Amino acid sequence: MYRALRPILFSLPAETAHGTVHRGLNAIQRTPVERFLRDRLVVDDDRLAVDAFGQSFSNPIGVAAGFDKNAELPTVLGALGFGHVEVGGVTAHAQPGNPRPRMFRLVEDRAIINRMGLNNEGADAVAERLRSTPDPGLPVGVNVALSEATDAADAPADYRYTYERVADVTERSSIASRTQSGNVADYLAVNVSCPNSEGMRELQNRESLEAILGELVDAGASPLLVKLSPDLPDPAIEDALAVVDDFDLDGVIATNTTTDRPSGLESPNRAETGGLSGKPIENRATEMVRFVAERTDVPVVGVGGVSDAAGAYAKIRAGASLVQLYTGLVYEGPTLARDINEGLLERLERDGFDSVEDAVGADL
Ligand SMILES: Cc1cc2nc3c(=O)[nH]c(=O)nc-3n(C[C@H](O)[C@H](O)[C@H](O)COP(=O)(O)O)c2cc1C
């Protein structure tokens, strides 16, 4: 089906195609069509289940941040077979992002370059949507980013504002315990690695991270994860992990997009400014998962270039407890989560693992 649909979508500008898919998914959400897809695409097998940072995931494959910026689609993405969705990036203030065009396919390279600039409806609107949406039936993380209008010096308060909206701190309880009664975030991912927002990646230095994460810990944010850039040099990753340790964070997400342009990119769009995702970053992201997993005991979420079961399995064996993807979905279509989950089961059997959790870090 997607083979027939893809040329039509790819004839549209990338962001227009994304909007079309987004509206289509929204239209079928909680309808018999969604039920039809759920019956065919959810792989129900206990061996795929993962427990991480106090949350139960029915399978390790999630939708990475940026696909559902305003938290409109978690339920239908669950019906496509995903085990979690990270919505956002959400900023304290609503913002339009950069001028279009700002998203480009590199078809020959199975990649995307984007400079969206964190367009989103803002923390108040997204929190309200999360709160008013019926239980989507899968963990939903919220990716929190710095508002364009906020100076780096005020970053801690800016991140805290968004956390407090999505956690509904009027109840003064952690995110996870709220979820049992309401429909808010199941984890918070602190995005300090978006290359398209002025100065944001500088927040990955130790001092800034301490200030931001300290503020969020103080506010009671838990589970709390940090998402890192693949462009960080090794000592900077080690510094970030020291902060993860100091503040007792719950996990690390590796990685965001890269501003690097690996040699060998063929598409003319390689010259566009922005963050590169997809196949060309797959190995770098897997190596960063390994680097992080070797140096921390907290769960690692592996992201970058995953488009098949072999790629997801490689990240798991390199130490990822969970795997996310975005660009792969654009190229492979809506059956991808099912295909990966089925492929994972085959690989677990082949290699004698009882479960995904058994295979996590097998290559370390
Ligand atoms: C169009 C687009 C928008 C994105 N927006 C965000 C975002 O708002 N926050 C974030 O942390 N990552 C964002 N990402 C990065 C993805 O979450 C992911 O880390 C990256 O694309 C690598 O995974 P992939 O190769 O599977 O796409 C975005 C990626 C794309 C392609």
CSV table of C-alpha atoms and ligand atoms in Angstrom, one decimal:
chain,number,residue,atom,x,y,z
A,1,MET,CA,0.0,0.0,0.0
A,2,TYR,CA,2.7,2.5,1.0
A,3,ARG,CA,4.6,1.6,-2.1
A,4,ALA,CA,1.8,3.0,-4.1
A,5,LEU,CA,1.3,6.0,-1.8
A,6,ARG,CA,4.9,7.0,-1.4
A,7,PRO,CA,5.5,8.5,-4.9
A,8,ILE,CA,2.5,10.7,-4.4
A,9,LEU,CA,3.7,11.9,-1.0
A,10,PHE,CA,7.2,12.3,-2.3
A,11,SER,CA,5.9,14.5,-5.1
A,12,LEU,CA,4.8,17.0,-2.4
A,13,PRO,CA,7.2,19.2,-0.5
A,14,ALA,CA,8.4,17.2,2.6
A,15,GLU,CA,6.5,19.3,5.1
A,16,THR,CA,3.3,19.3,3.1
A,17,ALA,CA,3.5,15.5,2.8
A,18,HIS,CA,4.1,15.3,6.6
A,19,GLY,CA,1.0,17.5,7.1
A,20,THR,CA,-1.0,15.2,4.9
A,21,VAL,CA,0.0,12.1,6.7
A,22,HIS,CA,-0.6,13.8,10.0
A,23,ARG,CA,-4.1,14.8,9.1
A,24,GLY,CA,-4.8,11.3,7.7
A,25,LEU,CA,-3.7,9.7,10.9
A,26,ASN,CA,-5.7,12.1,12.9
A,27,ALA,CA,-8.8,11.4,10.9
A,28,ILE,CA,-8.7,7.7,11.5
A,29,GLN,CA,-7.8,7.9,15.2
A,30,ARG,CA,-10.3,6.1,17.4
A,31,THR,CA,-12.3,5.0,14.3
A,32,PRO,CA,-12.9,1.4,13.0
A,33,VAL,CA,-10.0,2.0,10.6
A,34,GLU,CA,-7.7,2.4,13.5
A,35,ARG,CA,-9.1,-0.8,15.0
A,36,PHE,CA,-8.4,-2.5,11.6
A,37,LEU,CA,-4.8,-1.3,11.6
A,38,ARG,CA,-4.3,-2.2,15.3
A,39,ASP,CA,-5.4,-5.8,14.6
A,40,ARG,CA,-2.9,-6.1,11.9
A,41,LEU,CA,0.1,-4.1,13.1
A,42,VAL,CA,0.4,-4.6,16.9
A,43,VAL,CA,2.7,-7.5,17.6
A,44,ASP,CA,1.5,-8.9,20.9
A,45,ASP,CA,4.4,-10.9,22.4
A,46,ASP,CA,5.7,-10.7,26.0
A,47,ARG,CA,9.3,-11.2,24.8
A,48,LEU,CA,9.1,-7.7,23.3
A,49,ALA,CA,8.1,-6.0,26.6
A,50,VAL,CA,10.5,-3.7,28.3
A,51,ASP,CA,10.4,-2.1,31.7
A,52,ALA,CA,12.4,1.1,31.9
A,53,PHE,CA,12.4,4.1,34.3
A,54,GLY,CA,9.3,2.8,36.0
A,55,GLN,CA,7.3,2.5,32.9
A,56,SER,CA,6.1,-0.6,31.1
A,57,PHE,CA,6.5,-0.7,27.3
A,58,SER,CA,4.8,-3.4,25.3
A,59,ASN,CA,7.6,-3.3,22.8
A,60,PRO,CA,10.9,-1.3,22.4
A,61,ILE,CA,10.1,0.6,19.3
A,62,GLY,CA,8.9,4.2,19.7
A,63,VAL,CA,8.2,7.3,17.6
A,64,ALA,CA,11.0,9.9,18.1
A,65,ALA,CA,10.4,13.5,19.0
A,66,GLY,CA,9.4,15.9,16.2
A,67,PHE,CA,6.8,13.6,14.4
A,68,ASP,CA,3.9,14.5,16.7
A,69,LYS,CA,5.0,17.9,18.0
A,70,ASN,CA,1.6,18.8,19.5
A,71,ALA,CA,0.6,15.5,21.0
A,72,GLU,CA,-2.2,14.8,18.6
A,73,LEU,CA,-1.5,11.2,17.5
A,74,PRO,CA,-0.3,9.0,20.3
A,75,THR,CA,-3.3,6.7,20.1
A,76,VAL,CA,-3.2,6.0,16.4
A,77,LEU,CA,0.6,5.6,16.5
A,78,GLY,CA,0.0,2.9,19.1
A,79,ALA,CA,-2.3,1.3,16.6
A,80,LEU,CA,0.5,1.2,14.1
A,81,GLY,CA,2.4,-1.0,16.5
A,82,PHE,CA,4.6,1.5,18.3
A,83,GLY,CA,5.3,0.9,22.0
A,84,HIS,CA,5.7,4.5,23.0
A,85,VAL,CA,5.6,8.0,21.5
A,86,GLU,CA,7.7,11.0,22.4
A,87,VAL,CA,5.7,14.1,21.6
A,88,GLY,CA,7.1,17.6,21.2
A,89,GLY,CA,9.5,19.3,21.2
A,90,VAL,CA,7.4,21.5,23.3
A,91,THR,CA,8.5,25.0,24.4
A,92,ALA,CA,7.1,27.2,27.1
A,93,HIS,CA,5.8,29.7,24.5
A,94,ALA,CA,4.0,28.8,21.3
A,95,GLN,CA,6.3,29.5,18.4
A,96,PRO,CA,6.0,29.4,14.6
A,97,GLY,CA,9.5,28.0,13.9
A,98,ASN,CA,11.7,28.9,10.9
A,99,PRO,CA,10.4,30.1,7.5
A,100,ARG,CA,9.5,27.4,5.0
A,101,PRO,CA,10.9,25.4,3.3
A,102,ARG,CA,12.6,23.9,6.3
A,103,MET,CA,12.4,20.1,5.8
A,104,PHE,CA,14.1,18.4,2.9
A,105,ARG,CA,14.2,14.7,1.8
A,106,LEU,CA,17.5,13.3,0.7
A,107,VAL,CA,15.9,10.4,-1.1
A,108,GLU,CA,19.2,8.9,-2.6
A,109,ASP,CA,20.6,8.9,1.0
A,110,ARG,CA,17.4,7.8,2.8
A,111,ALA,CA,17.8,10.9,4.9
A,112,ILE,CA,16.1,14.1,5.9
A,113,ILE,CA,17.6,17.6,6.7
A,114,ASN,CA,15.3,19.8,8.8
A,115,ARG,CA,15.6,23.2,10.3
A,116,MET,CA,12.0,23.4,11.6
A,117,GLY,CA,13.1,25.5,14.6
A,118,LEU,CA,10.8,23.9,17.1
A,119,ASN,CA,7.5,25.0,15.7
A,120,ASN,CA,4.8,24.0,18.3
A,121,GLU,CA,1.7,25.2,20.0
A,122,GLY,CA,3.4,25.8,23.3
A,123,ALA,CA,3.3,24.1,26.7
A,124,ASP,CA,-0.2,25.3,27.8
A,125,ALA,CA,-1.9,24.0,24.6
A,126,VAL,CA,0.0,20.7,24.5
A,127,ALA,CA,-0.6,20.0,28.2
A,128,GLU,CA,-4.3,20.7,27.8
A,129,ARG,CA,-4.5,18.3,24.8
A,130,LEU,CA,-2.6,15.6,26.8
A,131,ARG,CA,-5.0,16.1,29.7
A,132,SER,CA,-8.2,16.0,27.6
A,133,THR,CA,-7.2,13.0,25.4
A,134,PRO,CA,-8.6,9.6,26.3
A,135,ASP,CA,-5.9,7.2,27.6
A,136,PRO,CA,-3.8,6.3,24.5
A,137,GLY,CA,-2.8,3.0,26.0
A,138,LEU,CA,1.0,3.4,25.7
A,139,PRO,CA,3.6,5.5,27.4
A,140,VAL,CA,3.8,9.1,26.1
A,141,GLY,CA,7.0,11.1,26.8
A,142,VAL,CA,7.2,14.8,26.4
A,143,ASN,CA,10.3,16.3,24.8
A,144,VAL,CA,10.9,19.7,26.3
A,145,ALA,CA,13.0,22.4,24.5
A,146,LEU,CA,14.1,26.0,25.1
A,147,SER,CA,11.8,28.7,23.8
A,148,GLU,CA,13.3,30.8,21.0
A,149,ALA,CA,12.5,34.0,22.9
A,150,THR,CA,14.3,32.9,26.1
A,151,ASP,CA,17.9,33.7,26.8
A,152,ALA,CA,20.2,30.8,27.7
A,153,ALA,CA,20.5,32.4,31.2
A,154,ASP,CA,16.8,31.9,31.8
A,155,ALA,CA,16.7,28.4,30.4
A,156,PRO,CA,16.1,26.6,33.7
A,157,ALA,CA,12.9,28.6,34.4
A,158,ASP,CA,11.7,28.1,30.8
A,159,TYR,CA,12.1,24.3,30.9
A,160,ARG,CA,10.5,24.3,34.3
A,161,TYR,CA,7.4,26.1,33.0
A,162,THR,CA,6.8,23.4,30.4
A,163,TYR,CA,7.4,20.6,32.9
A,164,GLU,CA,4.9,22.2,35.3
A,165,ARG,CA,2.3,22.4,32.6
A,166,VAL,CA,2.6,18.8,31.5
A,167,ALA,CA,2.9,17.4,35.0
A,168,ASP,CA,0.0,19.4,36.5
A,169,VAL,CA,1.9,20.2,39.6
A,170,THR,CA,-1.2,21.5,41.2
A,171,GLU,CA,-1.3,17.9,42.4
A,172,ARG,CA,2.4,18.1,43.5
A,173,SER,CA,3.2,14.6,42.4
A,174,SER,CA,5.7,13.1,40.0
A,175,ILE,CA,4.8,12.7,36.3
A,176,ALA,CA,4.6,8.9,36.6
A,177,SER,CA,2.2,8.8,39.5
A,178,ARG,CA,-0.1,11.4,37.8
A,179,THR,CA,-0.3,9.2,34.8
A,180,GLN,CA,-2.1,6.5,36.7
A,181,SER,CA,-5.0,8.9,37.3
A,182,GLY,CA,-4.8,11.2,34.3
A,183,ASN,CA,-3.3,11.5,30.9
A,184,VAL,CA,-0.1,13.5,31.2
A,185,ALA,CA,3.5,12.8,30.4
A,186,ASP,CA,5.0,9.4,31.3
A,187,TYR,CA,8.5,10.8,31.1
A,188,LEU,CA,10.2,14.1,30.4
A,189,ALA,CA,13.0,14.3,27.8
A,190,VAL,CA,15.1,17.4,28.1
A,191,ASN,CA,16.1,18.4,24.7
A,192,VAL,CA,19.4,20.3,24.7
A,193,SER,CA,20.5,19.0,21.4
A,194,CYS,CA,18.4,20.6,18.7
A,195,PRO,CA,20.7,22.1,16.1
A,196,ASN,CA,18.1,24.5,14.7
A,197,SER,CA,17.5,26.7,17.7
A,198,GLU,CA,20.1,29.4,18.3
A,199,GLY,CA,22.5,28.5,21.1
A,200,MET,CA,20.5,25.5,22.3
A,201,ARG,CA,23.3,22.9,21.9
A,202,GLU,CA,25.5,25.0,24.1
A,203,LEU,CA,23.2,24.1,26.9
A,204,GLN,CA,24.9,20.7,26.8
A,205,ASN,CA,27.9,22.1,28.7
A,206,ARG,CA,28.2,20.9,32.2
A,207,GLU,CA,27.3,24.1,34.0
A,208,SER,CA,24.1,24.7,31.9
A,209,LEU,CA,23.0,21.1,32.2
A,210,GLU,CA,23.4,21.3,36.0
A,211,ALA,CA,21.3,24.4,36.1
A,212,ILE,CA,18.5,23.1,33.9
A,213,LEU,CA,18.4,19.6,35.3
A,214,GLY,CA,18.8,20.8,38.9
A,215,GLU,CA,15.8,23.1,38.4
A,216,LEU,CA,13.7,20.2,37.0
A,217,VAL,CA,14.7,17.8,39.7
A,218,ASP,CA,13.9,20.5,42.2
A,219,ALA,CA,10.5,20.8,40.6
A,220,GLY,CA,9.9,17.0,41.1
A,221,ALA,CA,10.3,15.9,37.4
A,222,SER,CA,10.6,12.1,37.2
A,223,PRO,CA,11.2,10.1,35.2
A,224,LEU,CA,13.7,12.6,33.7
A,225,LEU,CA,15.8,11.9,30.6
A,226,VAL,CA,18.2,14.0,28.6
A,227,LYS,CA,18.6,13.9,24.9
A,228,LEU,CA,22.1,14.4,23.5
A,229,SER,CA,23.6,15.4,20.2
A,230,PRO,CA,25.7,13.1,18.0
A,231,ASP,CA,28.1,16.0,17.5
A,232,LEU,CA,29.3,16.1,21.1
A,233,PRO,CA,33.0,15.1,21.4
A,234,ASP,CA,33.6,12.2,23.8
A,235,PRO,CA,34.8,14.3,26.8
A,236,ALA,CA,31.6,16.4,26.5
A,237,ILE,CA,29.5,13.2,26.5
A,238,GLU,CA,31.4,12.1,29.6
A,239,ASP,CA,30.7,15.5,31.3
A,240,ALA,CA,27.0,15.2,30.4
A,241,LEU,CA,26.9,11.6,31.9
A,242,ALA,CA,28.5,12.9,35.1
A,243,VAL,CA,25.6,15.3,35.4
A,244,VAL,CA,23.1,12.4,34.7
A,245,ASP,CA,24.8,10.6,37.5
A,246,ASP,CA,25.0,13.5,39.9
A,247,PHE,CA,21.3,14.3,39.5
A,248,ASP,CA,20.2,10.7,39.5
A,249,LEU,CA,18.5,11.0,36.1
A,250,ASP,CA,16.4,8.2,34.7
A,251,GLY,CA,17.8,7.8,31.2
A,252,VAL,CA,19.7,9.1,28.2
A,253,ILE,CA,18.4,9.5,24.7
A,254,ALA,CA,21.1,9.2,22.0
A,255,THR,CA,20.9,10.9,19.6
A,256,ASN,CA,19.4,14.0,18.0
A,257,THR,CA,20.2,15.0,14.4
A,258,THR,CA,23.7,16.1,13.2
A,259,THR,CA,25.0,19.2,11.6
A,260,ASP,CA,27.8,17.1,10.2
A,261,ARG,CA,27.6,16.1,6.5
A,262,PRO,CA,29.2,12.7,6.2
A,263,SER,CA,31.1,12.3,2.9
A,264,GLY,CA,29.2,10.2,0.4
A,265,LEU,CA,25.8,12.0,0.6
A,266,GLU,CA,24.4,12.0,-2.9
A,267,SER,CA,21.3,14.1,-2.8
A,268,PRO,CA,21.5,17.7,-3.9
A,269,ASN,CA,19.6,18.6,-0.8
A,270,ARG,CA,22.7,17.8,1.2
A,271,ALA,CA,23.7,21.5,1.0
A,272,GLU,CA,20.6,22.6,3.0
A,273,THR,CA,21.2,23.9,6.5
A,274,GLY,CA,19.8,22.0,9.4
A,275,GLY,CA,20.0,18.7,11.2
A,276,LEU,CA,20.6,15.5,9.2
A,277,SER,CA,18.7,12.3,10.2
A,278,GLY,CA,18.2,8.9,8.7
A,279,LYS,CA,20.5,6.2,7.3
A,280,PRO,CA,23.7,8.4,7.2
A,281,ILE,CA,23.6,8.9,11.0
A,282,GLU,CA,22.8,5.3,11.9
A,283,ASN,CA,26.2,4.0,12.7
A,284,ARG,CA,27.3,7.2,14.5
A,285,ALA,CA,24.1,7.0,16.7
A,286,THR,CA,24.7,3.3,17.4
A,287,GLU,CA,28.3,4.0,18.4
A,288,MET,CA,27.1,6.8,20.7
A,289,VAL,CA,24.5,4.4,22.3
A,290,ARG,CA,27.4,2.0,23.0
A,291,PHE,CA,29.6,4.8,24.4
A,292,VAL,CA,26.9,5.9,26.7
A,293,ALA,CA,25.8,2.4,27.7
A,294,GLU,CA,29.4,1.5,28.6
A,295,ARG,CA,29.5,4.5,31.0
A,296,THR,CA,26.1,4.6,32.7
A,297,ASP,CA,23.7,2.3,34.4
A,298,VAL,CA,20.6,4.2,33.4
A,299,PRO,CA,18.5,3.0,30.4
A,300,VAL,CA,19.6,4.3,27.1
A,301,VAL,CA,17.1,5.2,24.3
A,302,GLY,CA,18.7,4.6,20.9
A,303,VAL,CA,17.7,6.9,18.1
A,304,GLY,CA,19.2,7.6,14.7
A,305,GLY,CA,18.8,6.0,11.2
A,306,VAL,CA,16.8,3.0,12.3
A,307,SER,CA,14.7,1.7,9.4
A,308,ASP,CA,14.6,-2.1,9.9
A,309,ALA,CA,14.8,-4.9,12.4
A,310,ALA,CA,18.6,-5.3,11.9
A,311,GLY,CA,19.2,-1.6,12.8
A,312,ALA,CA,16.9,-1.7,15.9
A,313,TYR,CA,18.6,-5.0,17.0
A,314,ALA,CA,22.0,-3.4,16.6
A,315,LYS,CA,21.1,-0.5,18.9
A,316,ILE,CA,19.6,-2.9,21.4
A,317,ARG,CA,22.7,-5.1,21.4
A,318,ALA,CA,24.8,-1.9,21.7
A,319,GLY,CA,22.9,-1.1,25.0
A,320,ALA,CA,19.6,0.6,24.0
A,321,SER,CA,16.7,-0.5,26.2
A,322,LEU,CA,14.3,1.4,23.9
A,323,VAL,CA,14.7,2.4,20.2
A,324,GLN,CA,13.0,5.4,18.5
A,325,LEU,CA,12.7,6.4,14.9
A,326,TYR,CA,11.4,9.2,12.7
A,327,THR,CA,13.1,9.2,9.3
A,328,GLY,CA,12.6,5.5,8.8
A,329,LEU,CA,8.9,6.0,9.0
A,330,VAL,CA,9.0,8.5,6.1
A,331,TYR,CA,10.8,6.0,3.9
A,332,GLU,CA,9.3,2.7,5.0
A,333,GLY,CA,5.8,3.6,5.9
A,334,PRO,CA,3.2,2.6,8.5
A,335,THR,CA,4.0,-1.1,8.7
A,336,LEU,CA,7.5,-0.4,9.9
A,337,ALA,CA,7.0,-0.9,13.7
A,338,ARG,CA,5.3,-4.3,13.0
A,339,ASP,CA,8.0,-5.3,10.6
A,340,ILE,CA,10.7,-4.4,13.1
A,341,ASN,CA,9.0,-6.1,16.1
A,342,GLU,CA,8.5,-9.3,14.0
A,343,GLY,CA,12.1,-9.1,12.9
A,344,LEU,CA,13.3,-8.6,16.5
A,345,LEU,CA,11.4,-11.8,17.6
A,346,GLU,CA,13.2,-13.8,14.8
A,347,ARG,CA,16.6,-12.4,15.9
A,348,LEU,CA,15.9,-13.2,19.6
A,349,GLU,CA,15.1,-16.7,18.7
A,350,ARG,CA,18.1,-17.1,16.3
A,351,ASP,CA,20.5,-15.8,19.0
A,352,GLY,CA,19.0,-17.7,21.9
A,353,PHE,CA,17.7,-14.7,23.9
A,354,ASP,CA,14.5,-15.1,26.0
A,355,SER,CA,13.4,-11.5,25.5
A,356,VAL,CA,14.5,-8.0,24.3
A,357,GLU,CA,15.6,-7.2,27.8
A,358,ASP,CA,17.9,-10.2,27.6
A,359,ALA,CA,19.6,-8.8,24.5
A,360,VAL,CA,20.1,-5.3,25.7
A,361,GLY,CA,23.9,-4.6,25.8
A,362,ALA,CA,24.8,-8.1,24.5
A,363,ASP,CA,27.6,-6.6,22.4
A,364,LEU,CA,29.1,-4.6,25.3
B,1,LIG,C1,11.4,17.0,10.9
B,1,LIG,C2,12.1,16.6,12.2
B,1,LIG,C3,11.8,17.2,13.4
B,1,LIG,C4,12.4,16.9,14.6
B,1,LIG,N1,12.0,17.5,15.8
B,1,LIG,C5,12.6,17.2,16.9
B,1,LIG,C6,12.3,17.8,18.1
B,1,LIG,O1,11.4,18.7,18.2
B,1,LIG,N2,12.9,17.5,19.3
B,1,LIG,C7,13.9,16.5,19.3
B,1,LIG,O2,14.5,16.2,20.3
B,1,LIG,N3,14.2,15.9,18.2
B,1,LIG,C8,13.6,16.2,17.0
B,1,LIG,N4,14.0,15.5,15.8
B,1,LIG,C9,15.0,14.5,15.9
B,1,LIG,C10,14.4,13.1,16.0
B,1,LIG,O3,13.7,12.9,17.2
B,1,LIG,C11,15.6,12.0,16.0
B,1,LIG,O4,16.4,12.2,17.1
B,1,LIG,C12,16.5,12.1,14.8
B,1,LIG,O5,15.7,12.5,13.6
B,1,LIG,C13,17.2,10.8,14.5
B,1,LIG,O6,16.3,9.8,14.3
B,1,LIG,P1,15.9,9.2,12.8
B,1,LIG,O7,17.2,9.1,12.0
B,1,LIG,O8,15.2,8.0,13.1
B,1,LIG,O9,15.0,10.3,12.2
B,1,LIG,C14,13.3,15.8,14.6
B,1,LIG,C15,13.7,15.2,13.4
B,1,LIG,C16,13.0,15.5,12.3
B,1,LIG,C17,13.4,14.7,11.0
